[in-house]
mmCIF file of C-alpha atoms in Angstrom:
data_model
loop_
_atom_site.group_PDB
_atom_site.id
_atom_site.type_symbol
_atom_site.label_atom_id
_atom_site.label_comp_id
_atom_site.label_asym_id
_atom_site.label_seq_id
_atom_site.Cartn_x
_atom_site.Cartn_y
_atom_site.Cartn_z
ATOM 1 C CA UNK A 158 100.747 128.741 166.577
ATOM 2 C CA UNK A 159 100.916 130.381 163.193
ATOM 3 C CA UNK A 160 97.577 131.317 161.683
ATOM 4 C CA UNK A 161 96.809 131.467 157.978
ATOM 5 C CA UNK A 162 96.531 135.244 158.234
ATOM 6 C CA UNK A 163 99.911 135.505 159.955
ATOM 7 C CA UNK A 164 101.539 133.301 157.309
ATOM 8 C CA UNK A 165 100.076 135.392 154.514
ATOM 9 C CA UNK A 166 101.286 138.567 156.206
ATOM 10 C CA UNK A 167 104.820 137.112 156.569
ATOM 11 C CA UNK A 168 104.944 136.112 152.886
ATOM 12 C CA UNK A 169 103.756 139.574 151.863
ATOM 13 C CA UNK A 170 106.494 141.239 153.929
ATOM 14 C CA UNK A 171 109.176 138.938 152.454
ATOM 15 C CA UNK A 172 108.082 139.626 148.873
ATOM 16 C CA UNK A 173 107.831 143.355 149.491
ATOM 17 C CA UNK A 174 111.311 143.478 151.049
ATOM 18 C CA UNK A 175 112.795 141.584 148.108
ATOM 19 C CA UNK A 176 111.148 143.943 145.640
ATOM 20 C CA UNK A 177 112.410 147.001 147.502
ATOM 21 C CA UNK A 178 115.932 145.561 147.621
ATOM 22 C CA UNK A 179 115.877 144.893 143.889
ATOM 23 C CA UNK A 180 114.664 148.404 143.132
ATOM 24 C CA UNK A 181 117.555 149.809 145.166
ATOM 25 C CA UNK A 182 120.214 148.085 143.043
ATOM 26 C CA UNK A 183 122.363 150.525 141.026
ATOM 27 C CA UNK A 184 121.008 151.026 137.524
ATOM 28 C CA UNK A 185 124.494 150.471 136.103
ATOM 29 C CA UNK A 186 124.182 146.769 136.820
ATOM 30 C CA UNK A 187 121.414 146.554 134.259
ATOM 31 C CA UNK A 188 123.147 148.892 131.812
ATOM 32 C CA UNK A 189 126.279 146.744 131.831
ATOM 33 C CA UNK A 190 124.360 143.780 130.515
ATOM 34 C CA UNK A 191 122.791 145.764 127.686
ATOM 35 C CA UNK A 192 124.338 145.638 124.213
ATOM 36 C CA UNK A 193 126.272 148.787 123.186
ATOM 37 C CA UNK A 194 124.193 151.194 121.154
ATOM 38 C CA UNK A 195 124.919 151.231 117.432
ATOM 39 C CA UNK A 196 126.546 154.378 116.033
ATOM 40 C CA UNK A 197 126.306 156.085 112.666
ATOM 41 C CA UNK A 198 129.253 157.075 110.496
ATOM 42 C CA UNK A 199 128.242 157.525 106.894
ATOM 43 C CA UNK A 200 129.876 160.534 105.184
ATOM 44 C CA UNK A 201 128.304 161.281 101.818
ATOM 45 C CA UNK A 202 129.477 163.763 99.168
ATOM 46 C CA UNK A 203 127.368 166.597 97.830
ATOM 47 C CA UNK A 204 127.848 169.421 100.329
ATOM 48 C CA UNK A 205 130.897 171.655 99.952
ATOM 49 C CA UNK A 206 132.314 173.423 103.009
ATOM 50 C CA UNK A 207 134.706 176.383 102.922
ATOM 51 C CA UNK A 208 137.438 176.759 105.528
ATOM 52 C CA UNK A 209 140.135 179.252 106.377
ATOM 53 C CA UNK A 210 143.293 177.803 107.922
ATOM 54 C CA UNK A 211 145.894 179.972 109.665
ATOM 55 C CA UNK A 212 149.378 178.918 110.747
ATOM 56 C CA UNK A 213 151.608 181.336 112.641
ATOM 57 C CA UNK A 214 155.246 180.566 113.421
ATOM 58 C CA UNK A 215 157.435 182.604 115.767
ATOM 59 C CA UNK A 216 161.007 181.370 116.185
ATOM 60 C CA UNK A 217 161.777 181.757 119.871
ATOM 61 C CA UNK A 218 165.547 181.195 119.621
ATOM 62 C CA UNK A 219 166.880 182.136 116.180
ATOM 63 C CA UNK A 220 170.519 181.380 115.422
ATOM 64 C CA UNK A 221 172.249 182.569 112.285
ATOM 65 C CA UNK A 222 170.102 182.390 109.164
ATOM 66 C CA UNK A 223 166.655 181.028 110.065
ATOM 67 C CA UNK A 224 164.382 179.261 107.558
ATOM 68 C CA UNK A 225 160.734 178.176 107.777
ATOM 69 C CA UNK A 226 158.591 176.014 105.481
ATOM 70 C CA UNK A 227 154.797 175.820 105.836
ATOM 71 C CA UNK A 228 152.646 173.370 103.831
ATOM 72 C CA UNK A 229 149.958 174.877 101.599
ATOM 73 C CA UNK A 230 146.913 172.852 100.442
ATOM 74 C CA UNK A 231 148.088 171.540 97.064
ATOM 75 C CA UNK A 232 145.565 168.810 96.264
ATOM 76 C CA UNK A 233 142.948 169.908 93.716
ATOM 77 C CA UNK A 234 140.358 167.207 93.042
ATOM 78 C CA UNK A 235 136.638 166.528 92.955
ATOM 79 C CA UNK A 236 136.671 166.443 96.774
ATOM 80 C CA UNK A 237 138.955 169.415 97.536
ATOM 81 C CA UNK A 238 139.404 172.795 95.865
ATOM 82 C CA UNK A 239 142.184 175.165 97.003
ATOM 83 C CA UNK A 240 141.112 178.808 96.737
ATOM 84 C CA UNK A 241 143.740 181.349 97.768
ATOM 85 C CA UNK A 242 146.634 181.687 100.201
ATOM 86 C CA UNK A 243 148.152 184.834 101.675
ATOM 87 C CA UNK A 244 151.074 185.328 104.029
ATOM 88 C CA UNK A 245 152.994 187.951 105.993
ATOM 89 C CA UNK A 246 156.437 187.919 107.580
ATOM 90 C CA UNK A 247 159.262 190.103 108.889
ATOM 91 C CA UNK A 248 161.636 188.136 106.671
ATOM 92 C CA UNK A 249 161.759 187.299 102.973
ATOM 93 C CA UNK A 250 158.806 185.015 102.198
ATOM 94 C CA UNK A 251 157.552 183.459 98.985
ATOM 95 C CA UNK A 252 155.139 180.838 97.703
ATOM 96 C CA UNK A 253 157.058 177.946 96.156
ATOM 97 C CA UNK A 254 157.007 174.153 95.751
ATOM 98 C CA UNK A 255 159.324 171.188 96.144
ATOM 99 C CA UNK A 256 159.748 171.005 92.367
ATOM 100 C CA UNK A 257 159.092 167.269 92.115
ATOM 101 C CA UNK A 258 155.867 166.208 93.824
ATOM 102 C CA UNK A 259 153.850 169.403 93.440
ATOM 103 C CA UNK A 260 153.876 170.049 97.181
ATOM 104 C CA UNK A 261 153.265 173.784 97.560
ATOM 105 C CA UNK A 262 154.584 175.715 100.526
ATOM 106 C CA UNK A 263 155.465 179.124 101.885
ATOM 107 C CA UNK A 264 159.206 179.507 102.384
ATOM 108 C CA UNK A 265 160.471 182.272 104.673
ATOM 109 C CA UNK A 266 164.091 183.192 105.333
ATOM 110 C CA UNK A 267 165.404 185.492 108.057
ATOM 111 C CA UNK A 268 168.838 187.056 108.193
ATOM 112 C CA UNK A 269 170.879 186.808 111.353
ATOM 113 C CA UNK A 270 169.851 189.473 113.835
ATOM 114 C CA UNK A 271 166.129 189.562 113.019
ATOM 115 C CA UNK A 272 164.366 189.704 116.374
ATOM 116 C CA UNK A 273 161.572 187.148 116.775
ATOM 117 C CA UNK A 274 161.304 185.957 113.167
ATOM 118 C CA UNK A 275 157.697 185.226 112.276
ATOM 119 C CA UNK A 276 155.638 184.090 109.319
ATOM 120 C CA UNK A 277 151.870 183.728 109.144
ATOM 121 C CA UNK A 278 150.038 181.820 106.422
ATOM 122 C CA UNK A 279 146.295 181.844 105.754
ATOM 123 C CA UNK A 280 144.777 179.455 103.210
ATOM 124 C CA UNK A 281 141.193 179.104 102.018
ATOM 125 C CA UNK A 282 139.807 175.972 100.416
ATOM 126 C CA UNK A 283 136.686 173.882 99.942
ATOM 127 C CA UNK A 284 136.250 170.275 101.019
ATOM 128 C CA UNK A 285 133.523 167.672 100.880
ATOM 129 C CA UNK A 286 132.939 164.127 102.086
ATOM 130 C CA UNK A 287 133.943 161.146 99.982
ATOM 131 C CA UNK A 288 132.146 157.854 99.551
ATOM 132 C CA UNK A 289 132.817 155.133 97.029
ATOM 133 C CA UNK A 290 129.975 153.462 95.236
ATOM 134 C CA UNK A 291 131.491 150.539 93.379
ATOM 135 C CA UNK A 292 130.039 151.651 90.078
ATOM 136 C CA UNK A 293 132.369 151.808 87.129
ATOM 137 C CA UNK A 294 132.826 155.206 85.541
ATOM 138 C CA UNK A 295 134.368 156.587 82.394
ATOM 139 C CA UNK A 296 137.709 157.863 83.649
ATOM 140 C CA UNK A 297 138.977 159.027 80.289
ATOM 141 C CA UNK A 298 142.724 158.995 79.768
ATOM 142 C CA UNK A 299 144.670 157.709 82.757
ATOM 143 C CA UNK A 300 148.076 159.228 83.501
ATOM 144 C CA UNK A 301 150.336 156.191 83.183
ATOM 145 C CA UNK A 302 153.334 158.083 84.571
ATOM 146 C CA UNK A 303 151.344 159.023 87.673
ATOM 147 C CA UNK A 304 150.346 155.410 88.262
ATOM 148 C CA UNK A 305 153.940 154.227 87.840
ATOM 149 C CA UNK A 306 155.053 156.787 90.409
ATOM 150 C CA UNK A 307 152.436 155.530 92.862
ATOM 151 C CA UNK A 308 153.725 151.976 92.424
ATOM 152 C CA UNK A 309 157.377 152.828 93.002
ATOM 153 C CA UNK A 310 159.237 152.164 96.251
ATOM 154 C CA UNK A 311 160.356 155.056 98.431
ATOM 155 C CA UNK A 312 162.972 155.294 101.151
ATOM 156 C CA UNK A 313 160.455 154.336 103.839
ATOM 157 C CA UNK A 314 158.117 152.286 101.619
ATOM 158 C CA UNK A 315 160.096 149.480 99.967
ATOM 159 C CA UNK A 316 158.055 147.046 97.894
ATOM 160 C CA UNK A 317 160.366 144.023 97.931
ATOM 161 C CA UNK A 318 161.549 141.572 100.578
ATOM 162 C CA UNK A 319 159.391 141.246 103.657
ATOM 163 C CA UNK A 320 156.950 143.881 102.399
ATOM 164 C CA UNK A 321 156.236 141.940 99.213
ATOM 165 C CA UNK A 322 156.102 138.611 101.046
ATOM 166 C CA UNK A 323 153.592 140.006 103.546
ATOM 167 C CA UNK A 324 151.472 141.561 100.804
ATOM 168 C CA UNK A 325 151.296 138.417 98.674
ATOM 169 C CA UNK A 326 150.365 136.298 101.671
ATOM 170 C CA UNK A 327 147.638 138.745 102.693
ATOM 171 C CA UNK A 328 146.029 138.905 99.220
ATOM 172 C CA UNK A 329 146.152 135.172 98.532
ATOM 173 C CA UNK A 330 142.994 134.119 96.719
ATOM 174 C CA UNK A 331 142.040 137.629 95.587
ATOM 175 C CA UNK A 332 141.093 137.788 91.906
ATOM 176 C CA UNK A 333 140.601 141.532 91.397
ATOM 177 C CA UNK A 334 142.263 144.716 92.620
ATOM 178 C CA UNK A 335 139.161 145.504 94.680
ATOM 179 C CA UNK A 336 139.487 142.154 96.439
ATOM 180 C CA UNK A 337 143.217 142.711 96.985
ATOM 181 C CA UNK A 338 142.647 146.111 98.548
ATOM 182 C CA UNK A 339 139.839 144.803 100.758
ATOM 183 C CA UNK A 340 142.080 142.006 102.027
ATOM 184 C CA UNK A 341 144.926 144.425 102.749
ATOM 185 C CA UNK A 342 142.599 146.906 104.462
ATOM 186 C CA UNK A 343 141.232 144.107 106.636
ATOM 187 C CA UNK A 344 144.786 142.895 107.338
ATOM 188 C CA UNK A 345 145.807 146.334 108.625
ATOM 189 C CA UNK A 346 142.726 146.580 110.861
ATOM 190 C CA UNK A 347 143.233 143.059 112.229
ATOM 191 C CA UNK A 348 147.023 143.050 112.689
ATOM 192 C CA UNK A 349 148.121 146.598 113.516
ATOM 193 C CA UNK A 350 147.106 148.889 116.339
ATOM 194 C CA UNK A 351 147.118 152.517 117.366
ATOM 195 C CA UNK A 352 149.959 153.326 119.767
ATOM 196 C CA UNK A 353 149.155 156.617 121.551
ATOM 197 C CA UNK A 354 152.748 157.006 122.791
ATOM 198 C CA UNK A 355 154.149 157.298 119.253
ATOM 199 C CA UNK A 356 155.515 160.807 118.642
ATOM 200 C CA UNK A 357 153.701 162.959 116.118
ATOM 201 C CA UNK A 358 152.046 160.839 113.452
ATOM 202 C CA UNK A 359 154.851 158.268 113.405
ATOM 203 C CA UNK A 360 157.701 157.826 110.947
ATOM 204 C CA UNK A 361 156.297 155.345 108.419
ATOM 205 C CA UNK A 362 159.278 152.965 108.391
ATOM 206 C CA UNK A 363 157.282 149.960 107.228
ATOM 207 C CA UNK A 364 160.171 147.538 106.701
ATOM 208 C CA UNK A 365 161.289 147.952 110.299
ATOM 209 C CA UNK A 366 157.716 147.512 111.498
ATOM 210 C CA UNK A 367 157.419 144.171 109.719
ATOM 211 C CA UNK A 368 160.906 142.939 110.603
ATOM 212 C CA UNK A 369 160.506 143.690 114.308
ATOM 213 C CA UNK A 370 156.875 142.624 114.476
ATOM 214 C CA UNK A 371 156.087 145.936 116.182
ATOM 215 C CA UNK A 372 152.932 146.849 114.291
ATOM 216 C CA UNK A 373 151.832 149.642 116.599
ATOM 217 C CA UNK A 374 151.972 153.274 115.559
ATOM 218 C CA UNK A 375 149.934 156.175 114.296
ATOM 219 C CA UNK A 376 148.509 157.224 110.951
ATOM 220 C CA UNK A 377 151.818 157.802 109.129
ATOM 221 C CA UNK A 378 152.850 154.296 110.205
ATOM 222 C CA UNK A 379 149.654 152.309 109.679
ATOM 223 C CA UNK A 380 148.464 153.964 106.480
ATOM 224 C CA UNK A 381 152.025 153.913 105.133
ATOM 225 C CA UNK A 382 152.096 150.167 105.724
ATOM 226 C CA UNK A 383 148.773 149.853 103.915
ATOM 227 C CA UNK A 384 150.105 151.884 100.967
ATOM 228 C CA UNK A 385 153.343 149.901 100.827
ATOM 229 C CA UNK A 386 151.504 146.579 100.876
ATOM 230 C CA UNK A 387 149.143 147.751 98.124
ATOM 231 C CA UNK A 388 152.070 148.788 95.931
ATOM 232 C CA UNK A 389 153.838 145.497 96.594
ATOM 233 C CA UNK A 390 150.650 143.654 95.581
ATOM 234 C CA UNK A 391 150.492 145.553 92.284
ATOM 235 C CA UNK A 392 147.912 148.232 93.165
ATOM 236 C CA UNK A 393 148.846 151.935 92.829
ATOM 237 C CA UNK A 394 148.463 153.651 96.199
ATOM 238 C CA UNK A 395 149.591 156.794 97.987
ATOM 239 C CA UNK A 396 149.511 158.555 101.324
ATOM 240 C CA UNK A 397 147.655 161.857 101.537
ATOM 241 C CA UNK A 398 149.047 164.190 104.194
ATOM 242 C CA UNK A 399 146.867 166.790 105.867
ATOM 243 C CA UNK A 400 145.161 168.177 108.953
ATOM 244 C CA UNK A 401 141.867 167.682 110.786
ATOM 245 C CA UNK A 402 139.911 170.926 111.021
ATOM 246 C CA UNK A 403 136.659 170.682 112.975
ATOM 247 C CA UNK A 404 134.603 168.157 114.953
ATOM 248 C CA UNK A 405 133.183 165.125 113.210
ATOM 249 C CA UNK A 406 129.533 165.495 112.242
ATOM 250 C CA UNK A 407 128.998 161.974 113.568
ATOM 251 C CA UNK A 408 130.156 162.617 117.123
ATOM 252 C CA UNK A 409 133.436 160.681 117.052
ATOM 253 C CA UNK A 410 135.849 162.667 119.209
ATOM 254 C CA UNK A 411 138.947 160.898 117.870
ATOM 255 C CA UNK A 412 137.958 161.763 114.292
ATOM 256 C CA UNK A 413 137.608 165.446 115.164
ATOM 257 C CA UNK A 414 139.708 168.585 115.203
ATOM 258 C CA UNK A 415 139.517 171.491 117.639
ATOM 259 C CA UNK A 416 139.542 174.487 115.271
ATOM 260 C CA UNK A 417 140.905 176.825 117.947
ATOM 261 C CA UNK A 418 143.992 174.667 118.504
ATOM 262 C CA UNK A 419 145.095 172.363 115.696
ATOM 263 C CA UNK A 420 148.688 171.748 116.749
ATOM 264 C CA UNK A 421 148.846 167.959 116.785
ATOM 265 C CA UNK A 422 145.810 167.559 114.492
ATOM 266 C CA UNK A 423 147.926 166.414 111.530
ATOM 267 C CA UNK A 424 146.550 163.258 109.955
ATOM 268 C CA UNK A 425 147.666 161.064 107.072
ATOM 269 C CA UNK A 426 145.059 159.296 104.936
ATOM 270 C CA UNK A 427 145.508 157.113 101.861
ATOM 271 C CA UNK A 428 144.165 156.426 98.392
ATOM 272 C CA UNK A 429 144.283 153.476 96.016
ATOM 273 C CA UNK A 430 143.741 153.488 92.273
ATOM 274 C CA UNK A 431 141.161 150.931 91.157
ATOM 275 C CA UNK A 432 140.671 150.305 87.462
ATOM 276 C CA UNK A 433 137.309 151.623 86.369
ATOM 277 C CA UNK A 434 136.822 153.574 89.596
ATOM 278 C CA UNK A 435 139.787 155.950 89.806
ATOM 279 C CA UNK A 436 141.416 157.126 93.035
ATOM 280 C CA UNK A 437 139.477 155.807 96.010
ATOM 281 C CA UNK A 438 139.690 157.014 99.631
ATOM 282 C CA UNK A 439 140.974 154.680 102.361
ATOM 283 C CA UNK A 440 141.823 155.169 106.038
ATOM 284 C CA UNK A 441 142.384 151.967 108.043
ATOM 285 C CA UNK A 442 144.520 153.934 110.527
ATOM 286 C CA UNK A 443 141.457 155.830 111.732
ATOM 287 C CA UNK A 444 139.674 152.533 112.348
ATOM 288 C CA UNK A 445 142.561 151.613 114.637
ATOM 289 C CA UNK A 446 142.328 155.004 116.335
ATOM 290 C CA UNK A 447 138.640 154.559 117.135
ATOM 291 C CA UNK A 448 139.311 151.048 118.446
ATOM 292 C CA UNK A 449 142.082 152.226 120.757
ATOM 293 C CA UNK A 450 141.081 155.716 121.870
ATOM 294 C CA UNK A 451 137.399 156.507 121.288
ATOM 295 C CA UNK A 452 136.522 154.943 124.646
ATOM 296 C CA UNK A 453 138.506 154.335 127.820
ATOM 297 C CA UNK A 454 138.486 150.623 127.000
ATOM 298 C CA UNK A 455 140.600 149.326 124.106
ATOM 299 C CA UNK A 456 138.155 147.759 121.653
ATOM 300 C CA UNK A 457 139.741 144.700 120.078
ATOM 301 C CA UNK A 458 137.263 143.899 117.306
ATOM 302 C CA UNK A 459 136.096 145.824 114.250
ATOM 303 C CA UNK A 460 132.632 144.270 114.682
ATOM 304 C CA UNK A 461 131.987 146.358 117.789
ATOM 305 C CA UNK A 462 128.947 148.660 117.261
ATOM 306 C CA UNK A 463 131.119 151.738 117.803
ATOM 307 C CA UNK A 464 133.758 150.629 115.298
ATOM 308 C CA UNK A 465 131.774 148.782 112.622
ATOM 309 C CA UNK A 466 130.312 151.846 110.832
ATOM 310 C CA UNK A 467 133.740 153.527 110.759
ATOM 311 C CA UNK A 468 135.408 150.368 109.468
ATOM 312 C CA UNK A 469 132.834 150.111 106.693
ATOM 313 C CA UNK A 470 132.813 153.787 105.682
ATOM 314 C CA UNK A 471 136.583 154.323 105.624
ATOM 315 C CA UNK A 472 136.959 151.654 102.965
ATOM 316 C CA UNK A 473 136.149 153.978 100.090
ATOM 317 C CA UNK A 474 135.329 157.169 101.950
ATOM 318 C CA UNK A 475 136.251 159.763 104.515
ATOM 319 C CA UNK A 476 134.762 162.819 106.183
ATOM 320 C CA UNK A 477 135.466 166.279 104.775
ATOM 321 C CA UNK A 478 136.418 167.849 108.115
ATOM 322 C CA UNK A 479 140.050 167.529 107.008
ATOM 323 C CA UNK A 480 142.306 169.249 104.476
ATOM 324 C CA UNK A 481 144.903 167.549 102.274
ATOM 325 C CA UNK A 482 148.250 169.291 101.877
ATOM 326 C CA UNK A 483 150.044 166.935 99.483
ATOM 327 C CA UNK A 484 150.893 163.339 98.595
ATOM 328 C CA UNK A 485 154.683 163.763 98.625
ATOM 329 C CA UNK A 486 157.148 161.120 99.824
ATOM 330 C CA UNK A 487 160.909 161.650 100.245
ATOM 331 C CA UNK A 488 160.516 165.394 99.875
ATOM 332 C CA UNK A 489 163.433 167.800 99.540
ATOM 333 C CA UNK A 490 162.654 171.257 100.895
ATOM 334 C CA UNK A 491 164.086 174.090 98.767
ATOM 335 C CA UNK A 492 167.066 175.870 100.385
ATOM 336 C CA UNK A 493 167.184 173.316 103.203
ATOM 337 C CA UNK A 494 170.480 172.256 104.752
ATOM 338 C CA UNK A 495 168.818 169.168 106.223
ATOM 339 C CA UNK A 496 168.015 165.827 104.677
ATOM 340 C CA UNK A 497 164.878 164.665 102.908
ATOM 341 C CA UNK A 498 161.596 164.449 104.778
ATOM 342 C CA UNK A 499 159.591 161.241 104.662
ATOM 343 C CA UNK A 500 156.502 163.456 104.398
ATOM 344 C CA UNK A 501 155.540 167.124 104.771
ATOM 345 C CA UNK A 502 152.482 167.988 106.855
ATOM 346 C CA UNK A 503 154.065 169.819 109.812
ATOM 347 C CA UNK A 504 155.707 173.247 109.889
ATOM 348 C CA UNK A 505 159.469 172.860 109.462
ATOM 349 C CA UNK A 506 162.201 175.268 110.560
ATOM 350 C CA UNK A 507 165.996 175.346 110.571
ATOM 351 C CA UNK A 508 168.517 177.590 112.293
ATOM 352 C CA UNK A 509 172.302 177.490 112.423
ATOM 353 C CA UNK A 510 171.837 174.901 115.190
ATOM 354 C CA UNK A 511 169.969 172.547 112.850
ATOM 355 C CA UNK A 512 166.380 171.502 112.171
ATOM 356 C CA UNK A 513 163.873 172.234 114.932
ATOM 357 C CA UNK A 514 161.539 169.568 116.304
ATOM 358 C CA UNK A 515 158.230 169.893 114.447
ATOM 359 C CA UNK A 516 156.558 167.649 117.032
ATOM 360 C CA UNK A 517 156.982 170.205 119.852
ATOM 361 C CA UNK A 518 154.981 173.243 118.700
ATOM 362 C CA UNK A 519 155.281 174.993 122.068
ATOM 363 C CA UNK A 520 159.077 175.124 121.783
ATOM 364 C CA UNK A 521 159.192 175.699 118.031
ATOM 365 C CA UNK A 522 156.870 177.682 118.325
ATOM 366 C CA UNK A 523 153.767 177.585 116.122
ATOM 367 C CA UNK A 524 149.989 177.795 116.355
ATOM 368 C CA UNK A 525 147.392 176.498 113.903
ATOM 369 C CA UNK A 526 143.687 177.376 113.838
ATOM 370 C CA UNK A 527 140.781 177.114 111.416
ATOM 371 C CA UNK A 528 137.312 178.501 110.908
ATOM 372 C CA UNK A 529 134.474 177.670 108.577
ATOM 373 C CA UNK A 530 133.455 180.564 106.343
#
């Protein structure tokens, strides 16, 4: 016979056991159901930072006459100010440029027989964040020739055929250049993706990307496609080639540089010219990078709390933990026996055996480092 007291005791034991079992459940079960925490990414101009960037090249296996070209920060704007560059070498070295695009560089040449040819370049410059407030400003005289150049096709950025067809379809319904650019930016974020296996920063062959439907790549692919589509839609645009320097102030590891070891930190950004606003920063490729690589899981939507602030800020802005070398396409290096480069943001070297692989710094070999001063 079960008494009232016994029944009450049994119910108490059952409830207590259930409570203890629930308290023993792993906390991760509850964390998994919680919404991801929102992140902040909101670079604002106003604070200049000064950096010193050093690149050292040592040619491990010279053959015949050896030549080296190192990019020098050439972009002088209201968001970057080159200061001075110095260099040393056991060959003949000089500061020069490509003669067409204003891409400055150190060129070093070594006669046959020079043991371990080396050149070291140190550049100082100031950078700051960029952020676009869509407020019209008095731009003064606009360089019409510059705008025409940033509308022209290049070897890797045609503006006709499938590129033009894709651009016009993407901007359908847009009434202003701002609306066109927003539609194209959103198209890149929605339709392309970061492919970590791509060598270097990619090649930027946008026609092949569209014809094959392979829209994966890295910054020199995705931002090149953005620039090509903008040009095809009638908006001046250009790639800006440079290098990440230090960690992001907002904690994004994929938007950071390790200043002690910057081999592989090259990064291409982009700009568009908007009437009444001037040259405006853009970087849809970095949105794709955060989506693919910031976490172990591939994030497939730009509305994700981790991605959304980056997606918003990189339309019109970027963080100043990066230096711009140049905006040159189809660049011919002085004294080079090789063909044109699609872009110039890596060290380049040639021996009698041909052009070395800039994407393998350990075999080249070169080291890049930076420090804030």
